[in-house]
């Protein structure tokens, strides 16, 4: 059972890629979307997790069990 976060499966996928150390450009290539799409996903992720940056978003997601390393 997944924790209720309001994150979409795609946002979780993006966040997992960020946690793996990928840059937005690499995430976009990997997912077959534009870099602008990745940026939009990240913006939503930061808002939903109330995080100020990528690192805080990853830390919060790890702590809540949304993603794993």
PDB file of N, CA and C in Angstrom, residues 7-58:
ATOM      1  N   UNK A   7       1.182  12.554  -4.975  1.00  0.00           N
ATOM      2  CA  UNK A   7       2.084  12.490  -6.124  1.00  0.00           C
ATOM      3  C   UNK A   7       1.562  11.461  -7.122  1.00  0.00           C
ATOM      4  N   UNK A   8       1.630  11.810  -8.402  1.00  0.00           N
ATOM      5  CA  UNK A   8       1.231  10.869  -9.446  1.00  0.00           C
ATOM      6  C   UNK A   8       2.337   9.838  -9.623  1.00  0.00           C
ATOM      7  N   UNK A   9       2.009   8.696 -10.222  1.00  0.00           N
ATOM      8  CA  UNK A   9       3.068   7.708 -10.495  1.00  0.00           C
ATOM      9  C   UNK A   9       4.221   8.313 -11.300  1.00  0.00           C
ATOM     10  N   UNK A  10       3.907   9.194 -12.250  1.00  0.00           N
ATOM     11  CA  UNK A  10       4.953   9.830 -13.061  1.00  0.00           C
ATOM     12  C   UNK A  10       5.827  10.739 -12.201  1.00  0.00           C
ATOM     13  N   UNK A  11       5.213  11.491 -11.294  1.00  0.00           N
ATOM     14  CA  UNK A  11       5.989  12.369 -10.407  1.00  0.00           C
ATOM     15  C   UNK A  11       6.912  11.537  -9.519  1.00  0.00           C
ATOM     16  N   UNK A  12       6.424  10.404  -9.057  1.00  0.00           N
ATOM     17  CA  UNK A  12       7.255   9.527  -8.236  1.00  0.00           C
ATOM     18  C   UNK A  12       8.421   9.006  -9.067  1.00  0.00           C
ATOM     19  N   UNK A  13       8.154   8.684 -10.326  1.00  0.00           N
ATOM     20  CA  UNK A  13       9.199   8.221 -11.248  1.00  0.00           C
ATOM     21  C   UNK A  13      10.270   9.303 -11.435  1.00  0.00           C
ATOM     22  N   UNK A  14       9.823  10.545 -11.616  1.00  0.00           N
ATOM     23  CA  UNK A  14      10.759  11.673 -11.766  1.00  0.00           C
ATOM     24  C   UNK A  14      11.577  11.839 -10.488  1.00  0.00           C
ATOM     25  N   UNK A  15      10.917  11.791  -9.352  1.00  0.00           N
ATOM     26  CA  UNK A  15      11.588  11.962  -8.068  1.00  0.00           C
ATOM     27  C   UNK A  15      12.609  10.854  -7.826  1.00  0.00           C
ATOM     28  N   UNK A  16      12.249   9.630  -8.207  1.00  0.00           N
ATOM     29  CA  UNK A  16      13.158   8.491  -8.088  1.00  0.00           C
ATOM     30  C   UNK A  16      14.413   8.737  -8.941  1.00  0.00           C
ATOM     31  N   UNK A  17      14.226   9.310 -10.131  1.00  0.00           N
ATOM     32  CA  UNK A  17      15.352   9.618 -11.017  1.00  0.00           C
ATOM     33  C   UNK A  17      16.233  10.718 -10.431  1.00  0.00           C
ATOM     34  N   UNK A  18      15.599  11.718  -9.815  1.00  0.00           N
ATOM     35  CA  UNK A  18      16.348  12.780  -9.139  1.00  0.00           C
ATOM     36  C   UNK A  18      17.175  12.171  -8.014  1.00  0.00           C
ATOM     37  N   UNK A  19      16.574  11.271  -7.253  1.00  0.00           N
ATOM     38  CA  UNK A  19      17.271  10.616  -6.140  1.00  0.00           C
ATOM     39  C   UNK A  19      18.466   9.804  -6.644  1.00  0.00           C
ATOM     40  N   UNK A  20      18.347   9.293  -7.871  1.00  0.00           N
ATOM     41  CA  UNK A  20      19.426   8.499  -8.469  1.00  0.00           C
ATOM     42  C   UNK A  20      20.535   9.396  -9.020  1.00  0.00           C
ATOM     43  N   UNK A  21      20.334  10.716  -8.929  1.00  0.00           N
ATOM     44  CA  UNK A  21      21.381  11.642  -9.345  1.00  0.00           C
ATOM     45  C   UNK A  21      21.296  12.105 -10.787  1.00  0.00           C
ATOM     46  N   UNK A  22      20.197  11.787 -11.459  1.00  0.00           N
ATOM     47  CA  UNK A  22      20.052  12.213 -12.850  1.00  0.00           C
ATOM     48  C   UNK A  22      19.726  13.696 -12.946  1.00  0.00           C
ATOM     49  N   UNK A  23      20.245  14.318 -14.005  1.00  0.00           N
ATOM     50  CA  UNK A  23      19.907  15.716 -14.295  1.00  0.00           C
ATOM     51  C   UNK A  23      18.588  15.738 -15.056  1.00  0.00           C
ATOM     52  N   UNK A  24      17.934  16.903 -15.053  1.00  0.00           N
ATOM     53  CA  UNK A  24      16.637  17.030 -15.732  1.00  0.00           C
ATOM     54  C   UNK A  24      16.708  16.562 -17.181  1.00  0.00           C
ATOM     55  N   UNK A  25      17.791  16.931 -17.868  1.00  0.00           N
ATOM     56  CA  UNK A  25      17.957  16.567 -19.273  1.00  0.00           C
ATOM     57  C   UNK A  25      17.981  15.040 -19.419  1.00  0.00           C
ATOM     58  N   UNK A  26      18.673  14.369 -18.498  1.00  0.00           N
ATOM     59  CA  UNK A  26      18.771  12.910 -18.542  1.00  0.00           C
ATOM     60  C   UNK A  26      17.438  12.249 -18.194  1.00  0.00           C
ATOM     61  N   UNK A  27      16.739  12.834 -17.226  1.00  0.00           N
ATOM     62  CA  UNK A  27      15.419  12.316 -16.839  1.00  0.00           C
ATOM     63  C   UNK A  27      14.470  12.421 -18.031  1.00  0.00           C
ATOM     64  N   UNK A  28      14.498  13.560 -18.700  1.00  0.00           N
ATOM     65  CA  UNK A  28      13.634  13.789 -19.869  1.00  0.00           C
ATOM     66  C   UNK A  28      13.909  12.740 -20.947  1.00  0.00           C
ATOM     67  N   UNK A  29      15.180  12.510 -21.231  1.00  0.00           N
ATOM     68  CA  UNK A  29      15.564  11.515 -22.243  1.00  0.00           C
ATOM     69  C   UNK A  29      15.089  10.127 -21.830  1.00  0.00           C
ATOM     70  N   UNK A  30      15.341   9.773 -20.591  1.00  0.00           N
ATOM     71  CA  UNK A  30      14.985   8.464 -20.037  1.00  0.00           C
ATOM     72  C   UNK A  30      13.471   8.214 -20.111  1.00  0.00           C
ATOM     73  N   UNK A  31      12.678   9.258 -19.839  1.00  0.00           N
ATOM     74  CA  UNK A  31      11.220   9.106 -19.818  1.00  0.00           C
ATOM     75  C   UNK A  31      10.575   9.405 -21.167  1.00  0.00           C
ATOM     76  N   UNK A  32      11.376   9.910 -22.110  1.00  0.00           N
ATOM     77  CA  UNK A  32      10.836  10.222 -23.430  1.00  0.00           C
ATOM     78  C   UNK A  32       9.926  11.437 -23.434  1.00  0.00           C
ATOM     79  N   UNK A  33      10.255  12.412 -22.582  1.00  0.00           N
ATOM     80  CA  UNK A  33       9.485  13.661 -22.535  1.00  0.00           C
ATOM     81  C   UNK A  33      10.442  14.842 -22.685  1.00  0.00           C
ATOM     82  N   UNK A  34       9.902  16.049 -22.776  1.00  0.00           N
ATOM     83  CA  UNK A  34      10.755  17.223 -22.886  1.00  0.00           C
ATOM     84  C   UNK A  34      11.293  17.625 -21.519  1.00  0.00           C
ATOM     85  N   UNK A  35      12.363  18.391 -21.540  1.00  0.00           N
ATOM     86  CA  UNK A  35      12.930  18.878 -20.286  1.00  0.00           C
ATOM     87  C   UNK A  35      11.929  19.805 -19.578  1.00  0.00           C
ATOM     88  N   UNK A  36      11.131  20.525 -20.363  1.00  0.00           N
ATOM     89  CA  UNK A  36      10.102  21.406 -19.787  1.00  0.00           C
ATOM     90  C   UNK A  36       9.074  20.594 -19.007  1.00  0.00           C
ATOM     91  N   UNK A  37       8.745  19.412 -19.510  1.00  0.00           N
ATOM     92  CA  UNK A  37       7.802  18.527 -18.816  1.00  0.00           C
ATOM     93  C   UNK A  37       8.390  18.070 -17.486  1.00  0.00           C
ATOM     94  N   UNK A  38       9.674  17.712 -17.497  1.00  0.00           N
ATOM     95  CA  UNK A  38      10.343  17.306 -16.259  1.00  0.00           C
ATOM     96  C   UNK A  38      10.331  18.463 -15.263  1.00  0.00           C
ATOM     97  N   UNK A  39      10.622  19.678 -15.747  1.00  0.00           N
ATOM     98  CA  UNK A  39      10.598  20.857 -14.879  1.00  0.00           C
ATOM     99  C   UNK A  39       9.218  21.070 -14.268  1.00  0.00           C
ATOM    100  N   UNK A  40       8.179  20.865 -15.061  1.00  0.00           N
ATOM    101  CA  UNK A  40       6.805  21.016 -14.564  1.00  0.00           C
ATOM    102  C   UNK A  40       6.516  19.973 -13.483  1.00  0.00           C
ATOM    103  N   UNK A  41       6.935  18.728 -13.736  1.00  0.00           N
ATOM    104  CA  UNK A  41       6.741  17.673 -12.729  1.00  0.00           C
ATOM    105  C   UNK A  41       7.461  18.051 -11.436  1.00  0.00           C
ATOM    106  N   UNK A  42       8.690  18.531 -11.558  1.00  0.00           N
ATOM    107  CA  UNK A  42       9.463  18.900 -10.371  1.00  0.00           C
ATOM    108  C   UNK A  42       8.800  20.031  -9.603  1.00  0.00           C
ATOM    109  N   UNK A  43       8.260  21.000 -10.329  1.00  0.00           N
ATOM    110  CA  UNK A  43       7.566  22.114  -9.697  1.00  0.00           C
ATOM    111  C   UNK A  43       6.393  21.582  -8.866  1.00  0.00           C
ATOM    112  N   UNK A  44       5.626  20.652  -9.437  1.00  0.00           N
ATOM    113  CA  UNK A  44       4.485  20.075  -8.724  1.00  0.00           C
ATOM    114  C   UNK A  44       4.937  19.247  -7.526  1.00  0.00           C
ATOM    115  N   UNK A  45       6.028  18.503  -7.713  1.00  0.00           N
ATOM    116  CA  UNK A  45       6.566  17.681  -6.625  1.00  0.00           C
ATOM    117  C   UNK A  45       6.962  18.569  -5.443  1.00  0.00           C
ATOM    118  N   UNK A  46       7.673  19.672  -5.738  1.00  0.00           N
ATOM    119  CA  UNK A  46       8.113  20.585  -4.676  1.00  0.00           C
ATOM    120  C   UNK A  46       6.914  21.164  -3.934  1.00  0.00           C
ATOM    121  N   UNK A  47       5.885  21.545  -4.695  1.00  0.00           N
ATOM    122  CA  UNK A  47       4.675  22.103  -4.074  1.00  0.00           C
ATOM    123  C   UNK A  47       3.994  21.057  -3.195  1.00  0.00           C
ATOM    124  N   UNK A  48       3.811  19.850  -3.717  1.00  0.00           N
ATOM    125  CA  UNK A  48       3.091  18.810  -2.984  1.00  0.00           C
ATOM    126  C   UNK A  48       3.837  18.351  -1.732  1.00  0.00           C
ATOM    127  N   UNK A  49       5.173  18.341  -1.792  1.00  0.00           N
ATOM    128  CA  UNK A  49       5.958  17.900  -0.639  1.00  0.00           C
ATOM    129  C   UNK A  49       6.373  19.073   0.245  1.00  0.00           C
ATOM    130  N   UNK A  50       5.973  20.280  -0.164  1.00  0.00           N
ATOM    131  CA  UNK A  50       6.334  21.489   0.568  1.00  0.00           C
ATOM    132  C   UNK A  50       7.857  21.590   0.730  1.00  0.00           C
ATOM    133  N   UNK A  51       8.565  21.317  -0.366  1.00  0.00           N
ATOM    134  CA  UNK A  51      10.028  21.332  -0.356  1.00  0.00           C
ATOM    135  C   UNK A  51      10.542  22.553  -1.114  1.00  0.00           C
ATOM    136  N   UNK A  52      11.685  23.075  -0.687  1.00  0.00           N
ATOM    137  CA  UNK A  52      12.221  24.269  -1.328  1.00  0.00           C
ATOM    138  C   UNK A  52      13.161  23.946  -2.484  1.00  0.00           C
ATOM    139  N   UNK A  53      13.662  22.707  -2.537  1.00  0.00           N
ATOM    140  CA  UNK A  53      14.536  22.318  -3.645  1.00  0.00           C
ATOM    141  C   UNK A  53      14.510  20.803  -3.846  1.00  0.00           C
ATOM    142  N   UNK A  54      15.223  20.355  -4.881  1.00  0.00           N
ATOM    143  CA  UNK A  54      15.260  18.929  -5.236  1.00  0.00           C
ATOM    144  C   UNK A  54      15.731  18.069  -4.074  1.00  0.00           C
ATOM    145  N   UNK A  55      16.798  18.523  -3.413  1.00  0.00           N
ATOM    146  CA  UNK A  55      17.389  17.743  -2.330  1.00  0.00           C
ATOM    147  C   UNK A  55      16.391  17.545  -1.199  1.00  0.00           C
ATOM    148  N   UNK A  56      15.712  18.618  -0.831  1.00  0.00           N
ATOM    149  CA  UNK A  56      14.714  18.513   0.237  1.00  0.00           C
ATOM    150  C   UNK A  56      13.556  17.614  -0.183  1.00  0.00           C
ATOM    151  N   UNK A  57      13.169  17.693  -1.448  1.00  0.00           N
ATOM    152  CA  UNK A  57      12.085  16.835  -1.948  1.00  0.00           C
ATOM    153  C   UNK A  57      12.474  15.360  -1.833  1.00  0.00           C
ATOM    154  N   UNK A  58      13.711  15.038  -2.237  1.00  0.00           N
ATOM    155  CA  UNK A  58      14.187  13.655  -2.159  1.00  0.00           C
ATOM    156  C   UNK A  58      14.253  13.197  -0.700  1.00  0.00           C
TER     157      UNK A  58
END
